[in-house]
PDB file of C-alpha atoms and ligand atoms in Angstrom:
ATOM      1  CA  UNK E  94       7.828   1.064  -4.302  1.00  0.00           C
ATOM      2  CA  UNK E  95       7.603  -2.729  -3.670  1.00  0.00           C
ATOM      3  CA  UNK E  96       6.024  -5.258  -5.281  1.00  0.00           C
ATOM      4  CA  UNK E  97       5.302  -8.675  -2.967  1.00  0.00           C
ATOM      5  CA  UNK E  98       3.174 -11.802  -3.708  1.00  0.00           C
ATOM      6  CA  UNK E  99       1.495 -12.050  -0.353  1.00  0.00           C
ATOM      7  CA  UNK E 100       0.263 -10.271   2.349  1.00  0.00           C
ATOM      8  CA  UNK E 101       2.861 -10.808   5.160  1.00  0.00           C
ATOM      9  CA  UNK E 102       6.301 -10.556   2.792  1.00  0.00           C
ATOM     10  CA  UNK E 103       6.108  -6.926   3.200  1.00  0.00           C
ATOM     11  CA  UNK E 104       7.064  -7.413   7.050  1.00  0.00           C
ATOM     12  CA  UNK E 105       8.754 -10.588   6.450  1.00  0.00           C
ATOM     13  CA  UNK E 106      10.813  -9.748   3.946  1.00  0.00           C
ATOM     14  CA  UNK E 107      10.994  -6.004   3.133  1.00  0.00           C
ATOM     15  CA  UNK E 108       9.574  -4.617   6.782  1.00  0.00           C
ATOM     16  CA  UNK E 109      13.365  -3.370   7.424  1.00  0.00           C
ATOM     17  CA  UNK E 110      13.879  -1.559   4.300  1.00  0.00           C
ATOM     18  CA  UNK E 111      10.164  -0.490   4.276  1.00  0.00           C
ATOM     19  CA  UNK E 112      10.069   1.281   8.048  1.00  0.00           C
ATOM     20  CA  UNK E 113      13.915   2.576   7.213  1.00  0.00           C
ATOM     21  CA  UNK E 114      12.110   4.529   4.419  1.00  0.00           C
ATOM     22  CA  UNK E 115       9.507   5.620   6.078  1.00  0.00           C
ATOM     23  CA  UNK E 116      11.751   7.390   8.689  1.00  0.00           C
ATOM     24  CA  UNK E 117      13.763   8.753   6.624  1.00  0.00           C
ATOM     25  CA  UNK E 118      10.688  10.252   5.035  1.00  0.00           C
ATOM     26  CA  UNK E 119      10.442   8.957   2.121  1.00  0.00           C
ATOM     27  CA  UNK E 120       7.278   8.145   0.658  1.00  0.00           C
ATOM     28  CA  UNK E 121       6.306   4.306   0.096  1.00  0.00           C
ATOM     29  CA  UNK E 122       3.925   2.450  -1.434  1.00  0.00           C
ATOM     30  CA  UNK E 123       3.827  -1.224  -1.316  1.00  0.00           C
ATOM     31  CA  UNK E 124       1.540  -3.119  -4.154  1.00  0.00           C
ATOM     32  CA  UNK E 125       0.439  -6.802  -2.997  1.00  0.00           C
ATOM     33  CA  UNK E 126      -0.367  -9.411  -5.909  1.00  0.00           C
ATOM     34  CA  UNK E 127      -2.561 -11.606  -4.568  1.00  0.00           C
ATOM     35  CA  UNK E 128      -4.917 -12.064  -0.759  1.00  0.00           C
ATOM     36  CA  UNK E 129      -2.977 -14.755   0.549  1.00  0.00           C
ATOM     37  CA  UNK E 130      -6.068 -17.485  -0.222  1.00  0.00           C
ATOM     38  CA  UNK E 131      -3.794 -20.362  -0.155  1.00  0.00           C
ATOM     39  CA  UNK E 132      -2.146 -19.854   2.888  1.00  0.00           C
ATOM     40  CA  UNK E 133      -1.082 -23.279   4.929  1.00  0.00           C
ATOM     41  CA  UNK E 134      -2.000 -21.188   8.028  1.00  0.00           C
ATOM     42  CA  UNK E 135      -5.539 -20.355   7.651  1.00  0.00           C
ATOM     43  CA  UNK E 136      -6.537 -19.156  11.242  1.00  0.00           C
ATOM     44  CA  UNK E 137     -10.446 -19.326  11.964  1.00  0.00           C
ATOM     45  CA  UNK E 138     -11.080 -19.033   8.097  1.00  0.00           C
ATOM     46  CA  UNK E 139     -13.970 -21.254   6.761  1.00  0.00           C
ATOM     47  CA  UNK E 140     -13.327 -20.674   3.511  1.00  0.00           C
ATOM     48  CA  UNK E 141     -10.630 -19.505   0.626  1.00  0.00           C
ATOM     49  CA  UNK E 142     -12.758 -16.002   0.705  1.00  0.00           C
ATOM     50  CA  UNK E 143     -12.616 -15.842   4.125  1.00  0.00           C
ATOM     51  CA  UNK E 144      -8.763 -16.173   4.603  1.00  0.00           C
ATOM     52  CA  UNK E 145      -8.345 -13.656   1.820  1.00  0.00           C
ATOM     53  CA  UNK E 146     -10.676 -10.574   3.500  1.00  0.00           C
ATOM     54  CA  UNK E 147      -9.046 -11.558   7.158  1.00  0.00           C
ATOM     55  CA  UNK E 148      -5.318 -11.142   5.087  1.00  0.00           C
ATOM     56  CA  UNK E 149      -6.126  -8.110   3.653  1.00  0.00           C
ATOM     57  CA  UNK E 150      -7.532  -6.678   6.936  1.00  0.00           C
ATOM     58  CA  UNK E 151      -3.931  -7.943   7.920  1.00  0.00           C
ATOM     59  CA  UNK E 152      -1.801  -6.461   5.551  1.00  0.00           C
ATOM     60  CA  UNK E 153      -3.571  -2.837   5.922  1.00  0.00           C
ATOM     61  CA  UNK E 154      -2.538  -3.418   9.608  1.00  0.00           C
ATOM     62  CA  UNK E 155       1.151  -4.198   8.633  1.00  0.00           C
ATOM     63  CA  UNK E 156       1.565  -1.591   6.332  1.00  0.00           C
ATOM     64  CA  UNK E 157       0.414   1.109   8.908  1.00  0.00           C
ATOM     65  CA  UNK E 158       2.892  -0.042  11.798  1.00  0.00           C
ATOM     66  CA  UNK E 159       5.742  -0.229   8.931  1.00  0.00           C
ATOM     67  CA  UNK E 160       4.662   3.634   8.135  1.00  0.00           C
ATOM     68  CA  UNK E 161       3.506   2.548   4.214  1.00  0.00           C
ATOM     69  CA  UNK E 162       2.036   5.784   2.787  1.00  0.00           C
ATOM     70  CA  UNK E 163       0.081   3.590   0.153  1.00  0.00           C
ATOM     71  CA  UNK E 164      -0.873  -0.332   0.025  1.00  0.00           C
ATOM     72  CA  UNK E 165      -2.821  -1.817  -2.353  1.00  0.00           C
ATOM     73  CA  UNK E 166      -3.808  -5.508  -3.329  1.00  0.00           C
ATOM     74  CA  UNK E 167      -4.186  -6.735  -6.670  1.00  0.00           C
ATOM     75  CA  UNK E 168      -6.105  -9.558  -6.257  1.00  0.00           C
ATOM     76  CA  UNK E 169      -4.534 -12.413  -7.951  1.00  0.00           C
ATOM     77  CA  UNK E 170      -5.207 -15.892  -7.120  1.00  0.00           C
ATOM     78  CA  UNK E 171      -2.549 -16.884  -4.524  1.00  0.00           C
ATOM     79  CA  UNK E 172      -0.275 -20.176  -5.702  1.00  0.00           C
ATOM     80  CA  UNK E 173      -0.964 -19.876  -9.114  1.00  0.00           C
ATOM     81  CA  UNK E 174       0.673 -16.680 -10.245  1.00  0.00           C
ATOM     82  CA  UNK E 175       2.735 -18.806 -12.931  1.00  0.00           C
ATOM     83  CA  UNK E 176      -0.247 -19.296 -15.136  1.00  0.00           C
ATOM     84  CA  UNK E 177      -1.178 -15.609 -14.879  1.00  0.00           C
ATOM     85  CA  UNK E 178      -0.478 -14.697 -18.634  1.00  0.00           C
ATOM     86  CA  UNK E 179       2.597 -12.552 -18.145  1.00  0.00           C
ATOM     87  CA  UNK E 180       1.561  -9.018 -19.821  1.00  0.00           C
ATOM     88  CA  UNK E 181      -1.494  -8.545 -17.124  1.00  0.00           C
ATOM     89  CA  UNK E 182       0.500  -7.742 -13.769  1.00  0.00           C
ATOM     90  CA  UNK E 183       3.567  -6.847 -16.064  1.00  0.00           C
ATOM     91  CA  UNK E 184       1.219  -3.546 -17.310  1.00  0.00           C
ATOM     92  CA  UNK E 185      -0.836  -3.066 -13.723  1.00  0.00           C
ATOM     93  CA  UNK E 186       2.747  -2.095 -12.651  1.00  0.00           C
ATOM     94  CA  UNK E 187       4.080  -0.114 -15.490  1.00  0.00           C
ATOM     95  CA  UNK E 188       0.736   1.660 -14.966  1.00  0.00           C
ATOM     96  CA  UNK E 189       1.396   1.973 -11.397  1.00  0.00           C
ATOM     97  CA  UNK E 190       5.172   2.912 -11.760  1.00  0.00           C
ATOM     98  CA  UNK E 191       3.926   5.863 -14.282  1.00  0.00           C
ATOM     99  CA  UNK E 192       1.544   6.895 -12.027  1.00  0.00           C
ATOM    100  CA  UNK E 193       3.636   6.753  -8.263  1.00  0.00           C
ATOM    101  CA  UNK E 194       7.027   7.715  -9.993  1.00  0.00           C
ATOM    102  CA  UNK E 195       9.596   5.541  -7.502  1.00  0.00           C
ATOM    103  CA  UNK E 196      12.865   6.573  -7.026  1.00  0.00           C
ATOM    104  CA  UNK E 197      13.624   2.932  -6.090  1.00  0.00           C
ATOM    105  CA  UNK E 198      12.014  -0.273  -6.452  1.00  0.00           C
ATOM    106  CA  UNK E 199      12.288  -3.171  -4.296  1.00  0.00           C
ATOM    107  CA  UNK E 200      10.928  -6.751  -4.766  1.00  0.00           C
ATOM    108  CA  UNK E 201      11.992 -10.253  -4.531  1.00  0.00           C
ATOM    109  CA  UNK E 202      14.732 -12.087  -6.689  1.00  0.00           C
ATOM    110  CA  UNK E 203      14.647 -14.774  -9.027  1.00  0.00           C
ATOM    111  CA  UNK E 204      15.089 -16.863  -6.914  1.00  0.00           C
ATOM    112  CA  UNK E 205      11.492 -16.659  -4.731  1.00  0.00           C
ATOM    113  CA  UNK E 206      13.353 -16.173  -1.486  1.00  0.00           C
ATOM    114  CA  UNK E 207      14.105 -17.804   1.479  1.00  0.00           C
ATOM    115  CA  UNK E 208      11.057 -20.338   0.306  1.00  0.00           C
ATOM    116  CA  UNK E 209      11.567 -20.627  -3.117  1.00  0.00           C
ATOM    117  CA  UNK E 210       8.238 -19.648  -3.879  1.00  0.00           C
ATOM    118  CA  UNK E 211       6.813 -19.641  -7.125  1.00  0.00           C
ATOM    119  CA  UNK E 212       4.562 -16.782  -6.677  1.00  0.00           C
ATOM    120  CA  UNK E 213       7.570 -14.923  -5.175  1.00  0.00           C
ATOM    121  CA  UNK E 214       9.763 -15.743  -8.446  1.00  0.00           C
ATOM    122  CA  UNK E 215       6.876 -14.329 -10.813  1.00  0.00           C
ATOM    123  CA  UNK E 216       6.256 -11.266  -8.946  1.00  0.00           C
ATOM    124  CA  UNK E 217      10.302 -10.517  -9.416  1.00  0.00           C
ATOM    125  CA  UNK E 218       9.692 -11.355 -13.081  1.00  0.00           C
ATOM    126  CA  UNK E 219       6.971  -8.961 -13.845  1.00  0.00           C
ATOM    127  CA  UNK E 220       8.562  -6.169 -11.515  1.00  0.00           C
ATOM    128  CA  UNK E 221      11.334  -6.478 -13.170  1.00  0.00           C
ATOM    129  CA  UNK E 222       9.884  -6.376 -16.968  1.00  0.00           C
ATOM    130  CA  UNK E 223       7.150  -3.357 -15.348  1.00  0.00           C
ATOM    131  CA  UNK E 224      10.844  -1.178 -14.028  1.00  0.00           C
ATOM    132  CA  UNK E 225      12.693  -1.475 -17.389  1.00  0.00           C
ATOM    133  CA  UNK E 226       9.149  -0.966 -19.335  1.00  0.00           C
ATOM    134  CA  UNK E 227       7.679   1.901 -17.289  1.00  0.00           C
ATOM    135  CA  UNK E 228      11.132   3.943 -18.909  1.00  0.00           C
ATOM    136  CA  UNK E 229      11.080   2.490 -22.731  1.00  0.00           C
ATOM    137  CA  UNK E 230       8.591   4.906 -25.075  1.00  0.00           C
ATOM    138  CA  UNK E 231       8.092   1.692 -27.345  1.00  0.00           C
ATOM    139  CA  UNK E 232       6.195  -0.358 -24.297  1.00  0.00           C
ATOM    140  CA  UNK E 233       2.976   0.153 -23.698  1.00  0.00           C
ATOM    141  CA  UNK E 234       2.833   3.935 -25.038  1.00  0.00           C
ATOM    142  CA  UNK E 235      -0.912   3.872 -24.312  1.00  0.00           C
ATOM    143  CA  UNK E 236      -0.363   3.779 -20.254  1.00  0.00           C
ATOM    144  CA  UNK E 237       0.361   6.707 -18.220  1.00  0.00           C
ATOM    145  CA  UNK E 238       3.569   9.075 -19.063  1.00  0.00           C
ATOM    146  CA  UNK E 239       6.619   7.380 -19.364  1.00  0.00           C
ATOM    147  CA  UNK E 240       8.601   7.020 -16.426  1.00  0.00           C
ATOM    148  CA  UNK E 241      12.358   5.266 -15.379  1.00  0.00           C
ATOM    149  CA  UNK E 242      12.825   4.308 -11.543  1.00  0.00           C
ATOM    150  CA  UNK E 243      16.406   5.211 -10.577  1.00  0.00           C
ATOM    151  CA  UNK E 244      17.065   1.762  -9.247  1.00  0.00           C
ATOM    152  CA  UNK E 245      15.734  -2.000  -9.004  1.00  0.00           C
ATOM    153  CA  UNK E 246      16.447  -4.149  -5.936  1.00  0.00           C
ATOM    154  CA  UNK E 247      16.257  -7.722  -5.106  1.00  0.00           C
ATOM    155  CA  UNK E 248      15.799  -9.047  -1.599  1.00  0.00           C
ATOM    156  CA  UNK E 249      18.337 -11.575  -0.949  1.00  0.00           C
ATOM    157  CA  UNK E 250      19.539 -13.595   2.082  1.00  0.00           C
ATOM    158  CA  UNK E 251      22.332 -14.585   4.630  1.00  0.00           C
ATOM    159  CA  UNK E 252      21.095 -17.927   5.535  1.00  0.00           C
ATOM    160  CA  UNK E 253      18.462 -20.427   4.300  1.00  0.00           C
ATOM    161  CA  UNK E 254      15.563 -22.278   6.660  1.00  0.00           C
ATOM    162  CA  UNK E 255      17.023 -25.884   7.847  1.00  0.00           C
ATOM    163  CA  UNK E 256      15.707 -28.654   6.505  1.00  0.00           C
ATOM    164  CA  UNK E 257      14.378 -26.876   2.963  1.00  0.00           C
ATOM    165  CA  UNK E 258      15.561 -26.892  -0.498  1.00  0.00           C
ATOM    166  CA  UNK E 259      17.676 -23.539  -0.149  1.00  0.00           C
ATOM    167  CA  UNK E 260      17.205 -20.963  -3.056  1.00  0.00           C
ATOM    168  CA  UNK E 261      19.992 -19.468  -5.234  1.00  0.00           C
ATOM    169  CA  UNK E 262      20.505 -16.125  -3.751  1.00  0.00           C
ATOM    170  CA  UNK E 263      22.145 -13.434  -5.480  1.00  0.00           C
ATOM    171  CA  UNK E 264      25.226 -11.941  -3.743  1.00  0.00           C
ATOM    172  CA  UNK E 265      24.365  -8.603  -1.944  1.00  0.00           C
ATOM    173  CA  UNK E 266      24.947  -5.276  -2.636  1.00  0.00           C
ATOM    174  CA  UNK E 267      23.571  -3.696   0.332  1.00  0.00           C
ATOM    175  CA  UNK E 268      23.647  -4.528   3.857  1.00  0.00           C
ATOM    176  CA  UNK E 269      20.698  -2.924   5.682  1.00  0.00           C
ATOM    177  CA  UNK E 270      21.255  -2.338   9.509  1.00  0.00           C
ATOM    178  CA  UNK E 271      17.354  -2.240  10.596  1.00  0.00           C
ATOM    179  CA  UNK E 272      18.250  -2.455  14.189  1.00  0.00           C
ATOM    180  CA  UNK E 273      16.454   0.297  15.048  1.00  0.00           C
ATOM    181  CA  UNK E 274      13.409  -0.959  13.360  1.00  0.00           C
ATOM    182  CA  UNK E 275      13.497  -4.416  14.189  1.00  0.00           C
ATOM    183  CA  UNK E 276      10.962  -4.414  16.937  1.00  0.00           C
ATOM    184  CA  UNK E 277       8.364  -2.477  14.141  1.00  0.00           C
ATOM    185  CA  UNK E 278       9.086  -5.385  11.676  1.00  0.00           C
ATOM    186  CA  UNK E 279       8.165  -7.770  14.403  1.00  0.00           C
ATOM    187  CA  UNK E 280       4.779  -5.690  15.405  1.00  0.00           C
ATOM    188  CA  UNK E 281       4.130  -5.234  11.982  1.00  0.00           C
ATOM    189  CA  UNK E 282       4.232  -9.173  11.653  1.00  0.00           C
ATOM    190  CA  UNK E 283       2.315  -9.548  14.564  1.00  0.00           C
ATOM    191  CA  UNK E 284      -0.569  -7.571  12.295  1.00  0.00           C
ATOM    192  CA  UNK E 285      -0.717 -11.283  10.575  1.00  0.00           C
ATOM    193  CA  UNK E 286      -2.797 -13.270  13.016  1.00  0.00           C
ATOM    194  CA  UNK E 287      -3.539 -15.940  10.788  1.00  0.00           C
ATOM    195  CA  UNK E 288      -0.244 -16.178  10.818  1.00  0.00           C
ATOM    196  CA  UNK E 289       0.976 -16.965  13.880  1.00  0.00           C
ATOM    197  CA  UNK E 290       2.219 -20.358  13.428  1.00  0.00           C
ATOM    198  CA  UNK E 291       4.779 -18.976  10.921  1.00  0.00           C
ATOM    199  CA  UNK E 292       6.185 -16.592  13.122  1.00  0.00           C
ATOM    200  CA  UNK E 293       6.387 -19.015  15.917  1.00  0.00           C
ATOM    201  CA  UNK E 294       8.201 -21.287  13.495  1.00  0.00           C
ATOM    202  CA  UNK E 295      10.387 -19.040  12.367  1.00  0.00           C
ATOM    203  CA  UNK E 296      10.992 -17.188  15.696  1.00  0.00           C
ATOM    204  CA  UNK E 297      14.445 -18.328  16.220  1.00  0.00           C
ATOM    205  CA  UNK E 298      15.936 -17.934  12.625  1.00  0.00           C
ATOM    206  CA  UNK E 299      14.443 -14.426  12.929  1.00  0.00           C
ATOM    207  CA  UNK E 300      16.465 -13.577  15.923  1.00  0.00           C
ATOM    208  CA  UNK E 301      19.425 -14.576  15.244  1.00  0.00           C
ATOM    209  CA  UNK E 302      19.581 -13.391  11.753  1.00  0.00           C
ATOM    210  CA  UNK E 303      17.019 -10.605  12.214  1.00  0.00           C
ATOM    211  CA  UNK E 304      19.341  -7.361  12.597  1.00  0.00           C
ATOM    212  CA  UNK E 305      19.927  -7.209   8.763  1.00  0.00           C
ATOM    213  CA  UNK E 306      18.278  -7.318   5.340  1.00  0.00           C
ATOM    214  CA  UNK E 307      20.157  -7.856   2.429  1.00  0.00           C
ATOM    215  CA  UNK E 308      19.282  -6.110  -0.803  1.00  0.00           C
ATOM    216  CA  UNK E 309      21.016  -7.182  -4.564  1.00  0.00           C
ATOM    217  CA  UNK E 310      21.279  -3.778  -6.946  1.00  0.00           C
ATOM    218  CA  UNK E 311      19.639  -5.307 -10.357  1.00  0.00           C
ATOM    219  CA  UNK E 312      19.630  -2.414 -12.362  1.00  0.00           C
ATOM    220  CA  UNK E 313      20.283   1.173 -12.166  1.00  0.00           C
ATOM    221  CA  UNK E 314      21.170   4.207 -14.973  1.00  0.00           C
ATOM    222  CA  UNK E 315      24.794   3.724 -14.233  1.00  0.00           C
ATOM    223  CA  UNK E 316      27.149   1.699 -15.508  1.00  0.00           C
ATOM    224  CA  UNK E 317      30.027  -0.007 -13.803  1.00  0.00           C
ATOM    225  CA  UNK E 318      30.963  -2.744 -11.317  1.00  0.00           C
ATOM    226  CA  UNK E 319      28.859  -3.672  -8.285  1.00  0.00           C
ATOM    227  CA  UNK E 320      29.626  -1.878  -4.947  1.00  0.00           C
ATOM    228  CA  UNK E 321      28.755  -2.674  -1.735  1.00  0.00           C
ATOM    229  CA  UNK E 322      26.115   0.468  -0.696  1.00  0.00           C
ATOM    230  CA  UNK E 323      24.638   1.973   2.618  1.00  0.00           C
ATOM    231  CA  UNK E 324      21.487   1.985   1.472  1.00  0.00           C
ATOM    232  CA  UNK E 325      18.689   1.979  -0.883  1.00  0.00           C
ATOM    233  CA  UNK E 326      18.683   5.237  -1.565  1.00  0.00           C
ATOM    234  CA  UNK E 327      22.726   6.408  -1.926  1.00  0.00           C
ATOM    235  CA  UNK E 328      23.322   9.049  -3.800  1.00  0.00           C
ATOM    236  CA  UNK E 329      19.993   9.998  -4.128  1.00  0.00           C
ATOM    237  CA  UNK E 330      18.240  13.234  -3.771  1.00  0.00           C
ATOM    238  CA  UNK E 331      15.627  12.356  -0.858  1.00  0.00           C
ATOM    239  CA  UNK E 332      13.918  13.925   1.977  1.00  0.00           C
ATOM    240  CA  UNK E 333      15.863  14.288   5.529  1.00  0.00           C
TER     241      UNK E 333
HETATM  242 ZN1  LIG K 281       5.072 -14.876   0.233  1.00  0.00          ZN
END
């Protein structure tokens, strides 16, 4: 599972880890907080509305190149998830943890990524209350069964965009080689015509740091020091 803020992080951010899975055949399911309304790069949109139906028609296109078994959007106004009172996404995901039963769960870190975006930072905030949650009896008894993902995940970084505030990343745990996926995350970005200015902007960073994502192990059922992993899914029982 993984929980973004906008349509377009899944590719931008995740699209590695995301198409990796898919391969491997494991099933994924990729929950989007808000339509993207605010967007700097509105395309051909006349209106807030607008931009929000053409980035969902976007992010339905992404998720199918990336091989997502299940996408869905919840909605929330985009650039204002920090007045969102906390317990409303935080219990949409619990629910929606309980229901999908991840293995692993992937989102962004405190830090909002490579933006420092404060949508970004609240969606790794309630992910992160809705994985510990979806395990405890005591929280929220009344939704779904009760259900513990193996393992949380924050994307992190190797390098910051010039001329920005950088964020605080954490130190990785996992290097991902997505190599052979590359050229899907870059299709699947391509889904996002609105947002072709980005990608045009941030065409250059993308190749030269592009091979590799980098993922931070937040929490998992075992105690002990950090080690550096293969992948998401080490250790695990999951499909060839
Ligand atoms: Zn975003």
């Amino acid at each position: 599972m993984c929980v973004v803020a906008h349509p377009d992080d899944e590719c931008f951010g995740f699209g590695g880890a995301l198409a990796l899975a898919a391969d491997h055949g494991v099933e994924t399911y990729v929950i989007c907080l808000t339509d993207g309304q605010a967007a700097t790069h509105r395309g051909s949109a006349a209106s807030g509305k607008e931009l929000g139906q053409t980035r969902r028609a976007e992010f339905a296109a992404s998720c199918k190149v990336l091989g997502v078994g299940r996408h869905e959007l919840l909605g929330y106004h985009d650039g204002d998830l920090q007045n969102v009172a906390f317990m409303e996404p935080a219990e949409a995901l619990v629910c929606r943890m309980r229901q999908f039963r991840p293995d692993v769960v992937i989102t962004f870190g405190g830090d909002g990524g490579l933006n420092t975006h404060a949508d970004h930072m609240m969606t790794s905030f309630w992910t992160t209350a809705a994985f510990h949650w979806s395990g405890q009896a005591k929280r929220l008894p009344d939704v779904g069964e009760i259900y513990q993902p193996e393992r949380l995940f924050y994307l992190t970084t190797n390098f910051f965009i010039p001329d920005r505030q950088p964020p605080l990343p954490s130190p990785w745990t996992i290097t991902l080689n997505i190599e052979s996926v590359r050229e899907r995350k870059n299709e699947a970005f391509r889904q996002h015509v609105s947002q072709a200015p980005l990608m045009e902007r941030t065409k250059e960073l993308f190749a030269k740091f592009g091979a590799e994502e980098f993922y931070t192990l937040a929490a998992s059922r075992e105690p002990g020091p950090s080690t550096q992993m293969s992948s998401l899914f080490d250790g695990l029982d999951q499909p060839e």
